[in-house]
Coordinates of C-alpha atoms and ligand atoms in Angstrom, one line a residue:
X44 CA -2.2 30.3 7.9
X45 CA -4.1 29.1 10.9
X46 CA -6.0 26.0 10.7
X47 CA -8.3 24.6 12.5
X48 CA -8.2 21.1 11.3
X49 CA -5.2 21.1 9.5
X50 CA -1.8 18.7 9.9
X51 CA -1.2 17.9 13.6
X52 CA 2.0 17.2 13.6
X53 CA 5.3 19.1 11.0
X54 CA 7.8 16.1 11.6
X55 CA 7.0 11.9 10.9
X56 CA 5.9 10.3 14.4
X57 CA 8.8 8.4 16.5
X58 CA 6.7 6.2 18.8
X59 CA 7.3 2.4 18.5
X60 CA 4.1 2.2 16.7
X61 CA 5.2 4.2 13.7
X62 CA 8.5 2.8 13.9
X63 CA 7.0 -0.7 13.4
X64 CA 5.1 0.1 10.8
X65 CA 7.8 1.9 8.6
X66 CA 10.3 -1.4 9.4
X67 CA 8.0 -3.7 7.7
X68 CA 7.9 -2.1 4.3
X69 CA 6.5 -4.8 2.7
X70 CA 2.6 -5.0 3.0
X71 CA -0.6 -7.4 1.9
X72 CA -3.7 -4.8 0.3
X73 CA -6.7 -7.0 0.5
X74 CA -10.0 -6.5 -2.0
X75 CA -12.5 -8.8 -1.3
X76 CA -16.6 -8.6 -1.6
X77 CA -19.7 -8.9 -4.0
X78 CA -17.8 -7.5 -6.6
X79 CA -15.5 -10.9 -6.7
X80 CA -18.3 -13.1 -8.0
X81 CA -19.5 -10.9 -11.1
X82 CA -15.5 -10.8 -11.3
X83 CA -15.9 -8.2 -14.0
X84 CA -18.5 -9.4 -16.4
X85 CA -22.5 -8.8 -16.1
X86 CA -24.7 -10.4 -18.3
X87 CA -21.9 -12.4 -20.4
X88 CA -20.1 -9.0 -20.9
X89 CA -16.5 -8.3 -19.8
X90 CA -15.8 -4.9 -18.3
X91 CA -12.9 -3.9 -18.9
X92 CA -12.6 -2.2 -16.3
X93 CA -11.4 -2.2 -12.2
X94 CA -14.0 -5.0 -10.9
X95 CA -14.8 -3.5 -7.8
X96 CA -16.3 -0.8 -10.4
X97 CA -18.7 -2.7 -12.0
X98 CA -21.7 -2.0 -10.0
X99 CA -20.9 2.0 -12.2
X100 CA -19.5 0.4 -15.3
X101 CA -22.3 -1.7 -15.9
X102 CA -24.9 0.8 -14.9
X103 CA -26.6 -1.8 -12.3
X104 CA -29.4 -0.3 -10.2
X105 CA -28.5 -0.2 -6.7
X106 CA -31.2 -3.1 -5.3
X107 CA -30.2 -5.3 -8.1
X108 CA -26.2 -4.8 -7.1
X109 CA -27.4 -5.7 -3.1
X110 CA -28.9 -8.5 -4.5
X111 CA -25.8 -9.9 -4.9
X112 CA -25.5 -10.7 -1.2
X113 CA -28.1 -12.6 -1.2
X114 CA -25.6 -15.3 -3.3
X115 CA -22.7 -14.3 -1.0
X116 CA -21.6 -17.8 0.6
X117 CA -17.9 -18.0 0.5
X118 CA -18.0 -21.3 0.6
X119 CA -14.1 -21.5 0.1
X120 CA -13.0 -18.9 3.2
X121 CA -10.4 -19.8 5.0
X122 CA -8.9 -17.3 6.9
X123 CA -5.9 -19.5 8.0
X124 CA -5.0 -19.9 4.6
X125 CA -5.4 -16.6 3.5
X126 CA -3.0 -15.6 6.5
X127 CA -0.4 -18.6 6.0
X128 CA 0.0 -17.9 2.6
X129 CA 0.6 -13.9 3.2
X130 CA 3.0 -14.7 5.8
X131 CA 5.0 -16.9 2.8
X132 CA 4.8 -13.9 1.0
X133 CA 7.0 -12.1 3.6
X134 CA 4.4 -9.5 4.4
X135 CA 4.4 -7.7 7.5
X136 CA 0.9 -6.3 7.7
X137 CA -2.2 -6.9 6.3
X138 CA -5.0 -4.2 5.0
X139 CA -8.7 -5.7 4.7
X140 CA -11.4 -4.1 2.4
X141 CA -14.2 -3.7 5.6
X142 CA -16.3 -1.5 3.3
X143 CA -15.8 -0.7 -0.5
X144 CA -17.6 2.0 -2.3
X145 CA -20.7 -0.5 -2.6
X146 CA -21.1 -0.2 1.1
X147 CA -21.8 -3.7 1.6
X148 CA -19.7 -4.7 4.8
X149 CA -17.4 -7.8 5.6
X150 CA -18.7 -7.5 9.1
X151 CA -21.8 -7.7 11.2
X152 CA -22.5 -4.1 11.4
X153 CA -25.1 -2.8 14.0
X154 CA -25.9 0.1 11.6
X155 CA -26.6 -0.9 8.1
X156 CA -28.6 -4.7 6.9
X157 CA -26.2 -4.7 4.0
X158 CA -23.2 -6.7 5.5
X159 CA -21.8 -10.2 5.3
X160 CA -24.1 -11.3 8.6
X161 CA -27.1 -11.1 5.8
X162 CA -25.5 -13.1 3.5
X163 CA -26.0 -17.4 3.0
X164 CA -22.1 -17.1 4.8
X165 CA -23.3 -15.1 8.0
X166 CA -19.7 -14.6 8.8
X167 CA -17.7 -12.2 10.4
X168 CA -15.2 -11.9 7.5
X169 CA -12.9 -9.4 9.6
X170 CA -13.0 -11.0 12.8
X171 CA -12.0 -13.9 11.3
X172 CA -9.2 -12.2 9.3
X173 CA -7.9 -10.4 12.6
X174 CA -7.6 -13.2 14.6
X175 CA -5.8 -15.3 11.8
X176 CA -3.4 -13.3 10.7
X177 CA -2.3 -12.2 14.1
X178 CA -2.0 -16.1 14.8
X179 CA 0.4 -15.5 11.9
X180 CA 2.6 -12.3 13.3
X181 CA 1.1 -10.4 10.5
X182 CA -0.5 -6.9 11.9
X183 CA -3.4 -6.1 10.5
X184 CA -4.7 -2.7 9.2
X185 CA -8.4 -1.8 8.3
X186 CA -9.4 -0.1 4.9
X187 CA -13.0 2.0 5.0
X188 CA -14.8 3.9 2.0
X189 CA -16.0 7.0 2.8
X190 CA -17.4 7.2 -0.4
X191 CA -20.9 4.8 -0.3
X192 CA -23.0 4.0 -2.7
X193 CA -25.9 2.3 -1.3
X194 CA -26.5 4.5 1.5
X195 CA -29.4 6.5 0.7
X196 CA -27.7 9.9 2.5
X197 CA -24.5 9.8 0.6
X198 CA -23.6 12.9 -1.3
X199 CA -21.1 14.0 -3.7
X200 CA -21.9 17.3 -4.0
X201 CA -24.0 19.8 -1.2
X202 CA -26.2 21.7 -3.4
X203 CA -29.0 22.6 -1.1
X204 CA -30.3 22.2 2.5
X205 CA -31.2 18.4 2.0
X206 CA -28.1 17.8 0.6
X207 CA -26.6 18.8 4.1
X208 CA -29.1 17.4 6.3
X209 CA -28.5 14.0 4.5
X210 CA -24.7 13.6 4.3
X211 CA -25.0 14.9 7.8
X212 CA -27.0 11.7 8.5
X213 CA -24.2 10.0 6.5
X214 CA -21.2 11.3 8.2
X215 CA -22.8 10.3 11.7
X216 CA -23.6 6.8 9.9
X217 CA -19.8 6.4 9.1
X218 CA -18.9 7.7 12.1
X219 CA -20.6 5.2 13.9
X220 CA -19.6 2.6 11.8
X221 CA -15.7 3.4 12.4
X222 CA -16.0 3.2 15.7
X223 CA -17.3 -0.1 15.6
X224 CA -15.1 -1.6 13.7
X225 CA -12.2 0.4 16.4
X226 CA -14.5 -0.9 19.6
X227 CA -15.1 -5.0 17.9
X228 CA -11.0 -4.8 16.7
X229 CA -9.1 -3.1 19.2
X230 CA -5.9 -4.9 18.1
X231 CA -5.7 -3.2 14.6
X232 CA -2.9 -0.9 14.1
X233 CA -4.7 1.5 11.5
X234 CA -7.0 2.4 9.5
X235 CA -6.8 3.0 5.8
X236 CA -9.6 5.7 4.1
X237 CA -10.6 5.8 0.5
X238 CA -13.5 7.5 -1.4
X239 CA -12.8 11.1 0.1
X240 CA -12.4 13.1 -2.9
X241 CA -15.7 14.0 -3.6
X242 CA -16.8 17.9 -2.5
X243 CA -18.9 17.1 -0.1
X244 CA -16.4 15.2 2.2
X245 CA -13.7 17.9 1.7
X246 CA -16.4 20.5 2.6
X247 CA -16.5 18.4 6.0
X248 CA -12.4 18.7 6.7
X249 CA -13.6 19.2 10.5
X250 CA -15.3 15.6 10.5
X251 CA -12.4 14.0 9.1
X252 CA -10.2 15.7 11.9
X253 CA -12.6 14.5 14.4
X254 CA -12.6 11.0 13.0
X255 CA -8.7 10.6 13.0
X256 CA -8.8 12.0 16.9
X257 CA -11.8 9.8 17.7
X258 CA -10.4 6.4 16.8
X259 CA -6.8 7.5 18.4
X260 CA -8.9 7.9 21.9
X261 CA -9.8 4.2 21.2
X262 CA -7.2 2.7 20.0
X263 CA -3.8 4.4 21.4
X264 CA -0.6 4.4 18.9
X265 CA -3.2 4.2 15.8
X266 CA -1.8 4.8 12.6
X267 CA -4.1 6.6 10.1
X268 CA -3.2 7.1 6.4
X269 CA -3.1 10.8 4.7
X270 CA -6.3 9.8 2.5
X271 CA -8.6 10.3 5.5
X272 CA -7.9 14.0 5.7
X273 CA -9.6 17.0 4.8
X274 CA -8.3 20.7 6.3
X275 CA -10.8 24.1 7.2
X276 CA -10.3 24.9 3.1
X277 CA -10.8 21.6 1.7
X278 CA -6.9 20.4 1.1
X279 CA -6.3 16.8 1.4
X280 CA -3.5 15.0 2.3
X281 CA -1.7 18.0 2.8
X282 CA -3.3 20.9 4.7
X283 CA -3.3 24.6 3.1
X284 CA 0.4 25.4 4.6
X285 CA 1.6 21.9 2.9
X286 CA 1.9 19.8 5.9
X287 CA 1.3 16.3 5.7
X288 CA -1.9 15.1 7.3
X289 CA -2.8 12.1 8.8
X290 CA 0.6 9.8 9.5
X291 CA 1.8 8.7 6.4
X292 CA 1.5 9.9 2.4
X293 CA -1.0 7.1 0.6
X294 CA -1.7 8.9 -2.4
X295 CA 0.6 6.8 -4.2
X296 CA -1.9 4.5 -6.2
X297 CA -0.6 2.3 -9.0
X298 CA 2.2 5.1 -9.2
X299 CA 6.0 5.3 -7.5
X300 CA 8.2 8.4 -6.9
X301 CA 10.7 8.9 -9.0
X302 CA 12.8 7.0 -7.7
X303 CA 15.4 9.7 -7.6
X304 CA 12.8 11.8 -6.0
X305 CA 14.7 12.1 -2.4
X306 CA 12.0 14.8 -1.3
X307 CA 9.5 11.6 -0.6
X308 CA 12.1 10.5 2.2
X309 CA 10.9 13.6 4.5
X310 CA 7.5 11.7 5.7
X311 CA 6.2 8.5 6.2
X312 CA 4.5 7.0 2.9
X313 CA 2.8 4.1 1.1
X314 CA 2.5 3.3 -2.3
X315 CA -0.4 0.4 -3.1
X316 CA -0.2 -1.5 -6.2
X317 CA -2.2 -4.3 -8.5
X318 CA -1.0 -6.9 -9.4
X319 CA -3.0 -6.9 -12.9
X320 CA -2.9 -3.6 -14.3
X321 CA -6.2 -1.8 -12.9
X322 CA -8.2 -3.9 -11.0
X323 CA -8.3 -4.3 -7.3
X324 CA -11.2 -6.8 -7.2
X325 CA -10.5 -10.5 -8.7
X326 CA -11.3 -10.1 -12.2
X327 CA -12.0 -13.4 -14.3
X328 CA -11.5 -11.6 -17.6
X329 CA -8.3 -12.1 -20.5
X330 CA -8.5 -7.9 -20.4
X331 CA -7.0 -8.4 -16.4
X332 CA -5.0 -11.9 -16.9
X333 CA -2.9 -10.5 -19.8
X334 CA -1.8 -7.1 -17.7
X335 CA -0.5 -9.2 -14.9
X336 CA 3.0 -8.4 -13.3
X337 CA 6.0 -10.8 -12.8
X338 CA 7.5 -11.4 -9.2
X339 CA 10.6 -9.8 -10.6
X340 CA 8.6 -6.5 -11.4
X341 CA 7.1 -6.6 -7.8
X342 CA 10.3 -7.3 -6.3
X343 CA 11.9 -4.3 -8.0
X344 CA 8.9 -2.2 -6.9
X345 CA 9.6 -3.0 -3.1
X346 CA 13.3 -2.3 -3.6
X347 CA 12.1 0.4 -5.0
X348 CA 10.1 2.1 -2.4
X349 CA 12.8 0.4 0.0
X350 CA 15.2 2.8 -1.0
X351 CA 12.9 5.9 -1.3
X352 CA 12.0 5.3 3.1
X353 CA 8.4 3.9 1.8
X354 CA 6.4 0.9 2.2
X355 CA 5.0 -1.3 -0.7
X356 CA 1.1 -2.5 0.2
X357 CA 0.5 -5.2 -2.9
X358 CA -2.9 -5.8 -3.2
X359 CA -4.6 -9.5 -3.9
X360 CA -8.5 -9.7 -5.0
X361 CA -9.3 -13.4 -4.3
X362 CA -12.2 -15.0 -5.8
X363 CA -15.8 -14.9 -5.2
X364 CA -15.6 -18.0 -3.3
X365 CA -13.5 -16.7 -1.0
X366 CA -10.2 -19.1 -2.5
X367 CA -7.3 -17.5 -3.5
X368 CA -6.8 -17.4 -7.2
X369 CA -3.4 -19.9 -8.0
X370 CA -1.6 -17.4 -10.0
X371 CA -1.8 -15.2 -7.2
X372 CA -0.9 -17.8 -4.6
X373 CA 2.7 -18.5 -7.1
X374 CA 3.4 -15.0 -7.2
X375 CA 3.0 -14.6 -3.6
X376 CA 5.3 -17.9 -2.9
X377 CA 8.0 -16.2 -5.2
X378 CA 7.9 -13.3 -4.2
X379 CA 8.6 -14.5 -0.4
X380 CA 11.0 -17.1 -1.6
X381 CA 13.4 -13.8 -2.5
X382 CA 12.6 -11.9 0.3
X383 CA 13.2 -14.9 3.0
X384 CA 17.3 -15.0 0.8
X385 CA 17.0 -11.2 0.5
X386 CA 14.6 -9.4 3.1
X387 CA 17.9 -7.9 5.2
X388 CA 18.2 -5.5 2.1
X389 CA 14.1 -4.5 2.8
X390 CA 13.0 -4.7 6.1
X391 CA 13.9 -2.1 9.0
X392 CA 15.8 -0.5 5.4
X393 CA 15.1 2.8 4.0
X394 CA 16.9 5.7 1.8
X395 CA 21.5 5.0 1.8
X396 CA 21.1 9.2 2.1
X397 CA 24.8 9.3 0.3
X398 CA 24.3 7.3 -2.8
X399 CA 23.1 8.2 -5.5
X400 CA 20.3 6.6 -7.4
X401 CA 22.5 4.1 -9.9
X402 CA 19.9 3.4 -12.6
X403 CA 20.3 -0.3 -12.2
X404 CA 18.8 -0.9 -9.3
X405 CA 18.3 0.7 -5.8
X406 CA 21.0 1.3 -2.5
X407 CA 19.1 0.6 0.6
X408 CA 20.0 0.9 4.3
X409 CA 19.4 0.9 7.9
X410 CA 19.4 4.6 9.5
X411 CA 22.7 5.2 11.6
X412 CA 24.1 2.0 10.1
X413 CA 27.4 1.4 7.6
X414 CA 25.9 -1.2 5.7
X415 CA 25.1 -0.6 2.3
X416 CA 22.9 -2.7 0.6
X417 CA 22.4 -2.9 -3.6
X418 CA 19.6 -4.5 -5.0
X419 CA 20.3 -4.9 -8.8
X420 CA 17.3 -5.6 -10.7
X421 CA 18.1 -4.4 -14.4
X422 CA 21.4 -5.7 -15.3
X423 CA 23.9 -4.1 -17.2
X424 CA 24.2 -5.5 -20.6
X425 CA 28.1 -5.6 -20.1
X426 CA 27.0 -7.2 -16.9
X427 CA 29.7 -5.3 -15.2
X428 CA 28.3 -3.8 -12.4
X429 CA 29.3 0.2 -12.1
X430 CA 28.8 1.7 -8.4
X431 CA 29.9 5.3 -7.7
X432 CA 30.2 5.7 -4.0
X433 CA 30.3 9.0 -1.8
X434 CA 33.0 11.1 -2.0
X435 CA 35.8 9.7 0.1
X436 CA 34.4 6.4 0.3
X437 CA 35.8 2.9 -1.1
X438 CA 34.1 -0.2 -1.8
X439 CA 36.1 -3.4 0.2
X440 CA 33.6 -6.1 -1.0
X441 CA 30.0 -7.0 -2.6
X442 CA 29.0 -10.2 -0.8
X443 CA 26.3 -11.5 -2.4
X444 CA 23.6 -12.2 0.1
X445 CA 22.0 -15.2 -2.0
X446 CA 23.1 -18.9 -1.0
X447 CA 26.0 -20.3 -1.9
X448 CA 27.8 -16.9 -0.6
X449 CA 29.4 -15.2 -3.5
X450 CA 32.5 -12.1 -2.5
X451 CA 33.1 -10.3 -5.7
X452 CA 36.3 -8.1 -5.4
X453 CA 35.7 -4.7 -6.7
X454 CA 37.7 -3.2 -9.4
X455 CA 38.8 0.6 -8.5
X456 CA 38.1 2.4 -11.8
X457 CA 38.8 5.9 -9.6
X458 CA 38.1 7.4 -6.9
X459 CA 34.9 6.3 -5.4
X460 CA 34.4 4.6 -8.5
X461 CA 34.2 0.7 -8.7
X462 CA 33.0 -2.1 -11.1
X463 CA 31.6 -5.9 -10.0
X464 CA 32.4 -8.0 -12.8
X465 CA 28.7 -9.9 -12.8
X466 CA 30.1 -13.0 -14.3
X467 CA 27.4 -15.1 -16.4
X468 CA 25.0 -15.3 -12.4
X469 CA 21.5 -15.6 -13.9
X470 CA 18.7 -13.3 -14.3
X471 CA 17.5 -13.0 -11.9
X472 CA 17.5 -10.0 -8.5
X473 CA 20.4 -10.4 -6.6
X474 CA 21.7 -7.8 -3.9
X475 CA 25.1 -7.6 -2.6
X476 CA 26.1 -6.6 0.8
X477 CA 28.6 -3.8 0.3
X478 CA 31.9 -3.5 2.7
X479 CA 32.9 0.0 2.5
X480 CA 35.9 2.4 4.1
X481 CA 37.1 5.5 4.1
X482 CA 39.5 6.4 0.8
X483 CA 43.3 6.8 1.3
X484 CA 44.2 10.8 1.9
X485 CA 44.2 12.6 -1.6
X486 CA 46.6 14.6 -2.6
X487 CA 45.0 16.4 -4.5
X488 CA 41.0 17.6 -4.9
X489 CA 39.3 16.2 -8.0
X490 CA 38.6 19.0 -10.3
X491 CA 35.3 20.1 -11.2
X492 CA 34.4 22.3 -13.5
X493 CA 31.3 23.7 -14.4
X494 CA 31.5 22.7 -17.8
Ligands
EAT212 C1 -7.3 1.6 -3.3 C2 -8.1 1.9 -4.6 N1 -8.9 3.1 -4.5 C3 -10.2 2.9 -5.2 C4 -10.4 4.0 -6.1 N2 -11.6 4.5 -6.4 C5 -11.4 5.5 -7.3 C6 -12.3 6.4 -7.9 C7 -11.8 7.3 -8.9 C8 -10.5 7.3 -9.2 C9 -9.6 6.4 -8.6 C10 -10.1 5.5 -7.6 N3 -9.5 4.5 -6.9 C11 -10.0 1.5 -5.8 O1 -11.2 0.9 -6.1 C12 -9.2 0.8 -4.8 O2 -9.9 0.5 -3.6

């Protein structure tokens, strides 16, 4: 059907700037604000719930939530750190909360008194995060609400003439406020939109069209995430006919493909991910500690979107303070300590489009390369390895690409059939470089019958 603000585009972008982003793969979310110092509990009650939520969960009036900002002094920012220890971590880009659904700002906004310059800190949070992780190599992406709950003109619903001369007054207001933050941090490579579900934003698919257009004027080679994107009828993400909007897929939110789900591969996408099991803010209480992830889980959930041509944004909620909490710093340091052994099986890596998913781990590899890499991160209790290859193919060797080198000869069970023998190696995620060639001439053809 004809749209007027539907997907702008049927295949994934090719530029060098979408190329870049799709080789990093591996990316740091960032949620930080007021919501960090309650850190889930209000009045010596725990919350079990998201912290960034408990402004809703703990029915707070609105002016006694803001007055949070008024104890807002960071005393232990440091941006440096922040960006030397992500860089460990073997991230690639970085994605900074400027606004959560609070609507209290991490920068000096011209169009609002509720941001960080109001605040005992009077910082620039995100000028100071832009500039330090790009000291660090780390690109640096820029995550925006649209949902708002201080802002006296936000609606969720238009149920009248007031309704829509307010959330016009709103849209303007975020308008304005997106191109500010495009116009004061020109170097960002996207933006990253959340808090557009609600009727009244996909009643406005044409603003959300214009916003996406707007900040590409500014900022050339942009990359703007599906979330942002609204069509004439009110689809999101994808328009009415099913085309992706916006340049990659990000509704994938504590949730993975299947990850034999090869229909993913067609588009760009990102899946984001907690490291507890439902909070993004830092949240101080046992109901968050005990849900934590291990590196080994995270680790499997990068191969994992690795192999499925997606990228894996982990997200870290440091403290009210502004420090990093120290379990999150270890998990961090493990997690690059892998990557810098094993990050030639992640980054620039995407679907191996022949193999098939193996159950005990995930193939990856470059596009219009040979090499074959498997990431095995559930061993096989018989800790023989089994790897069926594509037809025609046979495996040579599995070098293993952790130090001290290890080359395990394959065993030819059949054809295109082999087994590692694993041997006692530790549990732990390895990933073997595989060597592969083309099988002798058969004979014969394998039979198959429809059984
Ligand atoms: C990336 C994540 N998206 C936000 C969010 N808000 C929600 C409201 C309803 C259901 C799910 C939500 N996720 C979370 O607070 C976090 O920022």
């Amino acid at each position: 059907m004809e749209l007027n603000y539907g997907a702008s585009r049927q295949q994934p972008r090719q530029d060098a700037a979408m190329q870049r982003f799709r080789e990093h793969r591996f990316g740091q979310f960032v949620h930080w604000g007021l919501y960090a110092m309650p850190a889930g509990y209000w009045q010596g009650t725990e919350y079990r719930f998201a912290a960034e939520f408990l402004q809703k969960t703990a029915n707070i009036p609105e002016p006694e939530w803001a007055e949070l900002a008024q104890q807002f002094s960071a005393e232990a920012f440091d941006a440096d750190a922040w960006a030397a220890l992500a860089a460990r971590s073997g991230v690639k880009y970085a994605t900074f909360t400027t606004k959560h659904h609070d609507g209290f700002c991490l920068w000096p906004s011209q169009y609002t008194d509720f941001h960080s310059g109001n605040t005992p800190a009077a910082r620039d949070f995100i000028g100071e995060l832009v500039a330090a992780y790009q000291r660090h190599g780390i690109d640096v992406y820029l995550y925006y609400s649209v949902l708002d709950w201080h802002h006296p003109d936000w609606r969720y619903r238009l149920e009248s003439a007031e309704d829509q001369q307010a959330f016009k007054r709103y849209l303007d207001f975020a308008m304005n406020q997106l191109v500010e933050l495009a116009q004061r941090y020109p170097s960002v490579k996207g933006f990253w939109f959340d808090g557009t579900w609600d009727e009244s934003v996909k009643a406005n698919g044409r603003w959300t069209w214009e916003v996406e257009q707007r900040l590409k004027e500014l900022i050339p080679g942009l990359i703007v995430s599906s979330r942002l994107r609204a069509d004439d009828l009110g689809a999101r993400h994808r328009d009415s006919n099913g085309s992706l909007m916006g340049d990659y897929e990000s509704g994938y939110e504590r949730r993975l493909p299947d990850p034999w789900d090869r229909s993913v591969c067609e588009q760009d996408w990102e899946a984001c991910m907690t490291i507890p099991q439902a909070s993004w803010g830092y949240h101080a209480g046992p109901w968050a500690k005990r849900t934590r992830k291990s590196a080994a889980e995270l680790i499997d959930m990068i191969a994992h979107c690795t192999s499925l041509s997606g990228n894996f944004l982990l997200n870290f909620g440091p403290r009210g303070d502004g420090s990093i909490d120290p379990e999150d710093a270890a998990l961090a340091e493990q997690i690059g300590n892998w990557l810098a052994q094993n990050g030639a099986a992640i980054y620039g890596k995407g679907v191996a489009t022949n193999w098939s998913y193996p159950g005990w781990g995930y193939y990856t590899q470059e596009a219009d390369s040979e090499t074959v890499y498997a990431v095995v991160t559930k061993w096989p209790t018989a800790r023989r390895l089994r790897l069926q290859l594509p037809a025609g193919e046979r495996l040579l060797a599995a070098t293993l690409l952790r130090e001290p080198a290890l080359q395990l000869n394959p065993q030819e069970l059949e054809t295109s059939l082999f087994e590692l023998e694993l041997g006692n190696s530790s549990e732990e995620t390895l990933v073997f470089e595989l060597t592969t060639a083309a099988a002798e001439e058969q004979s014969w053809t394998e039979p198959n019958p429809d059984v």
